[in-house]
mmCIF file of C-alpha atoms (C1' of nucleotides) in Angstrom:
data_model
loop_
_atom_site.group_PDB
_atom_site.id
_atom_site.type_symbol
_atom_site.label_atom_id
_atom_site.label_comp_id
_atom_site.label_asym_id
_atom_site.label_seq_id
_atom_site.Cartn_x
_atom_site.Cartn_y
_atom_site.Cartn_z
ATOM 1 C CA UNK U 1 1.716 -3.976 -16.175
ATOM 2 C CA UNK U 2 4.549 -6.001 -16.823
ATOM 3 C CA UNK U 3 6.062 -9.268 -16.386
ATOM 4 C CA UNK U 4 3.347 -11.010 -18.533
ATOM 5 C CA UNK U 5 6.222 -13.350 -20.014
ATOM 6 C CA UNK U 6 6.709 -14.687 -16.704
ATOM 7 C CA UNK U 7 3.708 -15.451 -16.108
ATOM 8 C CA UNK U 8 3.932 -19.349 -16.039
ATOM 9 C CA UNK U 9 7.326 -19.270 -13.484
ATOM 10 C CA UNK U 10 4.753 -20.264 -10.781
ATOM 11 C CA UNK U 11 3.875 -23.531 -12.377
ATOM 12 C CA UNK U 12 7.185 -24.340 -13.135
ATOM 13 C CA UNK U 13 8.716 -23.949 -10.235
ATOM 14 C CA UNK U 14 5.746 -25.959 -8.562
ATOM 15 C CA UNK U 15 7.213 -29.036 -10.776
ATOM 16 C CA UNK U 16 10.299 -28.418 -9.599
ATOM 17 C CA UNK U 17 9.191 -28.685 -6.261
ATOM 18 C CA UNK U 18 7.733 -31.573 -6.105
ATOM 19 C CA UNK U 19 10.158 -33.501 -7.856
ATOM 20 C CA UNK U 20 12.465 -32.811 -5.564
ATOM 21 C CA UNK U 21 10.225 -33.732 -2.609
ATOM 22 C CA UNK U 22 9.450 -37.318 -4.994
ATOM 23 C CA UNK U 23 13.029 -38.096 -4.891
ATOM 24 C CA UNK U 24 13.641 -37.476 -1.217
ATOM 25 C CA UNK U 25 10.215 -39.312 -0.521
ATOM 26 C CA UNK U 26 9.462 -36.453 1.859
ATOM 27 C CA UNK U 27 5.414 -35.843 2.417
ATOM 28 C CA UNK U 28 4.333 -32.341 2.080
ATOM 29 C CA UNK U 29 3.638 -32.549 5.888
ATOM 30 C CA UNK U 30 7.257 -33.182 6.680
ATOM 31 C CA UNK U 31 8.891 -30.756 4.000
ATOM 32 C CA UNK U 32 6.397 -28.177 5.288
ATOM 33 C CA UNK U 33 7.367 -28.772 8.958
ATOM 34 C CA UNK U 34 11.440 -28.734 8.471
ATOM 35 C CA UNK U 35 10.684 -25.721 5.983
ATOM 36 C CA UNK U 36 9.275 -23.779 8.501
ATOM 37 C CA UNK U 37 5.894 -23.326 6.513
ATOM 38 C CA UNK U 38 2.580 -24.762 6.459
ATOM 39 C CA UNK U 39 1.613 -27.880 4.840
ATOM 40 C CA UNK U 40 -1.252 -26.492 2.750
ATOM 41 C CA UNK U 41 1.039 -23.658 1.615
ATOM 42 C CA UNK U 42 3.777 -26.184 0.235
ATOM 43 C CA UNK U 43 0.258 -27.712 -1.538
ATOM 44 C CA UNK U 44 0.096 -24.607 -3.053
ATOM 45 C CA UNK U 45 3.465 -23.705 -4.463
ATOM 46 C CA UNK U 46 3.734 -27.399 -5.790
ATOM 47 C CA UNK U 47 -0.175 -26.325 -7.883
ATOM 48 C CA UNK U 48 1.457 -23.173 -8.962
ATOM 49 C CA UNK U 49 -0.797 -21.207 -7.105
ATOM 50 C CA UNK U 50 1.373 -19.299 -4.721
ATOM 51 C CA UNK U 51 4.965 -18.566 -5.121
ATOM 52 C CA UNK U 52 7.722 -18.633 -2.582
ATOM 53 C CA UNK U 53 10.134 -15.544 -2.197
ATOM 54 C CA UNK U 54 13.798 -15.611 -1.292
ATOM 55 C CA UNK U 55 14.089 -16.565 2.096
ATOM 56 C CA UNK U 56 11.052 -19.169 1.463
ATOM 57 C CA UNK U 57 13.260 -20.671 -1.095
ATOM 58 C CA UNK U 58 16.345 -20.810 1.148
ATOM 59 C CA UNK U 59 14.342 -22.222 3.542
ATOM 60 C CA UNK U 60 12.976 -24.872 1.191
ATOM 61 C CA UNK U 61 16.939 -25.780 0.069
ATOM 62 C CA UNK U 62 17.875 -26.393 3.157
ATOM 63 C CA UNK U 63 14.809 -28.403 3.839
ATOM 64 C CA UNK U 64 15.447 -30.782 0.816
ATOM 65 C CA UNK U 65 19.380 -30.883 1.580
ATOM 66 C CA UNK U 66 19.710 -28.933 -1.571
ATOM 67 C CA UNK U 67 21.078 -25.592 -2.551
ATOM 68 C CA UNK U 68 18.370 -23.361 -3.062
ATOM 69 C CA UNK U 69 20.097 -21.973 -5.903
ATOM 70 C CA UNK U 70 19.926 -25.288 -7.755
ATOM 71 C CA UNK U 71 15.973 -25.225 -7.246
ATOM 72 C CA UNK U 72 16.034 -21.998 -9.216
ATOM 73 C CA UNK U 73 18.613 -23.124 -12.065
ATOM 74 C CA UNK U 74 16.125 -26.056 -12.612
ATOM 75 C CA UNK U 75 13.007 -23.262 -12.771
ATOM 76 C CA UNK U 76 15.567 -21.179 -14.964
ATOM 77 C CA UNK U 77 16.614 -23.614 -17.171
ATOM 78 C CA UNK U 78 13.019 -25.263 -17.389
ATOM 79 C CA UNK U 79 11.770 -21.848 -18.004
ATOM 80 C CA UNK U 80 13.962 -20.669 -20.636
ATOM 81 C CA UNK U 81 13.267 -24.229 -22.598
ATOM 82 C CA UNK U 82 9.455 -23.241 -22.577
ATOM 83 C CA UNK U 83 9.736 -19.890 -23.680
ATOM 84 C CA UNK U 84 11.394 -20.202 -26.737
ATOM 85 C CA UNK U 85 9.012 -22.920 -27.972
ATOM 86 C CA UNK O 1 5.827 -17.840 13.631
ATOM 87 C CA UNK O 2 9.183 -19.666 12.020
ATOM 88 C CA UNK O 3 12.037 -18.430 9.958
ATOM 89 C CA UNK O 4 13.435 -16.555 12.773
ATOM 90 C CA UNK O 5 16.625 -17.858 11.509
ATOM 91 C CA UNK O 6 16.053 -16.127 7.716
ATOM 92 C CA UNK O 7 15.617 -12.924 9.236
ATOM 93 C CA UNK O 8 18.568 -11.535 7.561
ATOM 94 C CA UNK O 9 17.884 -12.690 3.750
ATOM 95 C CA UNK O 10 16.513 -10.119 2.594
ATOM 96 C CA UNK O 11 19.819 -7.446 3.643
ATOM 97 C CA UNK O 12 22.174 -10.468 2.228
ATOM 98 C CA UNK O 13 19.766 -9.913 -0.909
ATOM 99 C CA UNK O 14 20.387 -6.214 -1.242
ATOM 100 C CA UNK O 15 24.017 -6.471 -1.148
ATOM 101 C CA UNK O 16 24.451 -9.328 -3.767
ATOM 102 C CA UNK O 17 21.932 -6.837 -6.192
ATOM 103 C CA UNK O 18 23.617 -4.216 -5.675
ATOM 104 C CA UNK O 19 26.970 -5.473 -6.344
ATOM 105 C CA UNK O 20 25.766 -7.139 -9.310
ATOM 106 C CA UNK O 21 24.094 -4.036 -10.247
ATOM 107 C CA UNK O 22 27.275 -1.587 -9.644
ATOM 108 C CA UNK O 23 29.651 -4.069 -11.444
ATOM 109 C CA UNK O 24 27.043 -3.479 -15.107
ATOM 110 C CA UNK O 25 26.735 0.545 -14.382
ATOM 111 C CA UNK O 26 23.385 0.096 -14.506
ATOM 112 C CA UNK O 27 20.917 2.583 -12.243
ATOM 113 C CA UNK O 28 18.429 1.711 -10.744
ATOM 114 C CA UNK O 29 16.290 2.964 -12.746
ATOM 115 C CA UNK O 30 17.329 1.448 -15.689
ATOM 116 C CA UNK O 31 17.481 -2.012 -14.199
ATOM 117 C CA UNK O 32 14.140 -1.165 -12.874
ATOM 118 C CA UNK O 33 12.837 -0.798 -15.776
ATOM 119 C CA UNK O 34 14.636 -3.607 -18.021
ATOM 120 C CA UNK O 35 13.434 -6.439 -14.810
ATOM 121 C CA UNK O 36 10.000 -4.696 -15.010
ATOM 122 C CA UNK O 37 9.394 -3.311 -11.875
ATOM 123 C CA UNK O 38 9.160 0.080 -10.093
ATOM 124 C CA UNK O 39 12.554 1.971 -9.011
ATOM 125 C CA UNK O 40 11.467 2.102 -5.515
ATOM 126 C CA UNK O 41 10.914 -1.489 -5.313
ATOM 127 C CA UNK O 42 14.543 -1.488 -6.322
ATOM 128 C CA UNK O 43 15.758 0.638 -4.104
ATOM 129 C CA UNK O 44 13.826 -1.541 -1.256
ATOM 130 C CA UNK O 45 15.012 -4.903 -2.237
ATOM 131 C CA UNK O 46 18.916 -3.346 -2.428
ATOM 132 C CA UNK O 47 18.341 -2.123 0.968
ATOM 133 C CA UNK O 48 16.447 -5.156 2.452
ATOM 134 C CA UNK O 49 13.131 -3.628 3.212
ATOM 135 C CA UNK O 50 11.480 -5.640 0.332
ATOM 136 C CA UNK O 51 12.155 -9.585 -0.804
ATOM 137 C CA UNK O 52 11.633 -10.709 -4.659
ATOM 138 C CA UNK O 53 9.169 -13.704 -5.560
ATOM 139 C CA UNK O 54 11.265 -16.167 -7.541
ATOM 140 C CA UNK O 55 9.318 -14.796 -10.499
ATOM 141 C CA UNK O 56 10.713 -11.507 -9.570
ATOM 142 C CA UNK O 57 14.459 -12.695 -9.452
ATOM 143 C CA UNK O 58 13.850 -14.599 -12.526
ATOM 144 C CA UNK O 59 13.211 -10.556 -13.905
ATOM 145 C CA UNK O 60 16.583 -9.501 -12.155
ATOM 146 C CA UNK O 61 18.178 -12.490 -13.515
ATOM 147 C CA UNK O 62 17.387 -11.544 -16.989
ATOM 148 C CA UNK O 63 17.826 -6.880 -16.631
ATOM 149 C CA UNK O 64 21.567 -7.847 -15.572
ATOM 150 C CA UNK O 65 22.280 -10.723 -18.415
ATOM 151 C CA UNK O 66 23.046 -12.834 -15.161
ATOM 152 C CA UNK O 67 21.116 -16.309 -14.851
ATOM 153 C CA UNK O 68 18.863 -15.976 -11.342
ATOM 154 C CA UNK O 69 20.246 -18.898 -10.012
ATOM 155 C CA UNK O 70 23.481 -16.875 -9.502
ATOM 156 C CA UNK O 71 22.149 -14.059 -7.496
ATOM 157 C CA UNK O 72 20.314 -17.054 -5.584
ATOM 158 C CA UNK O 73 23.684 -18.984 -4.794
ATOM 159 C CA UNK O 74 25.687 -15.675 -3.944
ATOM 160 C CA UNK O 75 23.278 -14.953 -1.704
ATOM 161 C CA UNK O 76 23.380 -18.485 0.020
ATOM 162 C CA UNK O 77 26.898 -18.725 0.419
ATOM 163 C CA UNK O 78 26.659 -15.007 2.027
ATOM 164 C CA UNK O 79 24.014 -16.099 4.067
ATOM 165 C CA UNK O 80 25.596 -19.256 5.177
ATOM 166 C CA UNK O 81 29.135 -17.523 6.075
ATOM 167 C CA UNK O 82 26.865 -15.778 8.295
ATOM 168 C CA UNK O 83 24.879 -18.249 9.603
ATOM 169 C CA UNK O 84 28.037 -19.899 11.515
ATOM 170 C CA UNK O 85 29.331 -16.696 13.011
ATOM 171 C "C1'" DA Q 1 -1.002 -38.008 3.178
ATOM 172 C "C1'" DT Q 2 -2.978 -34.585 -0.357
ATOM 173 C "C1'" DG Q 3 -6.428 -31.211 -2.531
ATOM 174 C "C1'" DT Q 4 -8.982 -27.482 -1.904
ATOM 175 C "C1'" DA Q 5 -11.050 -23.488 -0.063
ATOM 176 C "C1'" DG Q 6 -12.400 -19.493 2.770
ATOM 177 C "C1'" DA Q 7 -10.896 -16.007 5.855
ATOM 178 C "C1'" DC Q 8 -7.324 -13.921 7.913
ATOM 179 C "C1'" DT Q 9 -2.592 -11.044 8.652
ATOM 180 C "C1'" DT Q 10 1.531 -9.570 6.766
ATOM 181 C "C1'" DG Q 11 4.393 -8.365 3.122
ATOM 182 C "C1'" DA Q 12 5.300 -7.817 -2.179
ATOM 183 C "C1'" DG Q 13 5.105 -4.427 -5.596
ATOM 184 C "C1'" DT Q 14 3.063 0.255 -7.422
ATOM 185 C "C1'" DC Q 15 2.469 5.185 -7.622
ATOM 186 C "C1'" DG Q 16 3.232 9.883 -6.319
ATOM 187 C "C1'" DA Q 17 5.807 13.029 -3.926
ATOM 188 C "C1'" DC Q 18 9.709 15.319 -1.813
ATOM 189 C "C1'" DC Q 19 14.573 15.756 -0.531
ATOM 190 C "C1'" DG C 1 20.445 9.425 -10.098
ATOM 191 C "C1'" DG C 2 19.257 7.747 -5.402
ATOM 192 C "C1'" DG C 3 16.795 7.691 -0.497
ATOM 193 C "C1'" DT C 4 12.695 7.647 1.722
ATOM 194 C "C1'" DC C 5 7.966 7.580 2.803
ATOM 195 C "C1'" DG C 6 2.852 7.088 2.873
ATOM 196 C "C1'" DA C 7 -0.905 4.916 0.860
ATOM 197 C "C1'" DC C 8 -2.639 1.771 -2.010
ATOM 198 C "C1'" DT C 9 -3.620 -3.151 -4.250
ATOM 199 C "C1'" DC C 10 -2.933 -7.751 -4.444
ATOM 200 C "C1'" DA C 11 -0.381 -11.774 -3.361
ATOM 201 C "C1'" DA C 12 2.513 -14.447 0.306
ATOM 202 C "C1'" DG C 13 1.842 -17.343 4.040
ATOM 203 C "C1'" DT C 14 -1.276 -19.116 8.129
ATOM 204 C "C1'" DC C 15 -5.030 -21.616 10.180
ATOM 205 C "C1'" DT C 16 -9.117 -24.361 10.195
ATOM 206 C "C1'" DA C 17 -11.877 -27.562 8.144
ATOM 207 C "C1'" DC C 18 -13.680 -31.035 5.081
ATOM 208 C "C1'" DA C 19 -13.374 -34.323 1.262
#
DNA sequence: ATGTAGACTTGAGTCGACC
DNA sequence: GGGTCGACTCAAGTCTACA
């Protein structure tokens, strides 16, 4: 059963999300729609409830005019800070 | 139905793992097992059958000592060298 | 414009097996 | 050690609807 340290990557890349929507002061409506998902999903990543894979989160970079890698250095670094605690 | 443009992620995906993987001699196995996951899953993702969750690359990441965010950005340049053919 | 939720289809990730 | 596959479970991602 593994993977129970990574449990809270979810979450934190649900912050992550939305603070980069915040800064663009894109709705959820319009990130969804130039993501190429639906709105209620982007709802859910941003609650940590569903998680996005790969091509989701290239799809959400290029969305937000931002590399998708950065999105994932911020859950990275954001998640490394938490688990040493 | 989007995305039709991400189509080819997941094969960029495989490549960039399995070069990472090749250049640390590790199997598959072994990074399998180190990342927490099943060797076939491995074997899917380097082939492009299968896509990781970020919590999964976040897992890769950390079996090949390389921050996720890496894999993530070679993948991204790959896919945009592609993209404009 | 967002939260939430149920019901749905497809795909992530496992397990066992064989080459 | 790796490829491949079927079958399985559960989660990704959609769609509709209401607060």
């Amino acid at each position: 059963m593994a993977n129970t340290q990574f449990t809270n990557v979810g979450i934190i890349f649900g912050d992550v999300l939305r603070r980069y929507r915040s800064e663009r002061n894109l709705s959820q409506e319009e990130l969804a729609h130039r993501a190429g998902v639906d709105r209620t999903f982007i709802s859910r990543l941003e609650r940590g409830i569903r998680q996005p894979t790969i091509t989701t989160l290239l799809g959400l970079g290029a969305a937000l005019g931002v590399p998708a890698a950065e999105l994932v250095k911020a859950t990275e670094a954001e998640w490394l800070k938490r688990a040493e605690g």
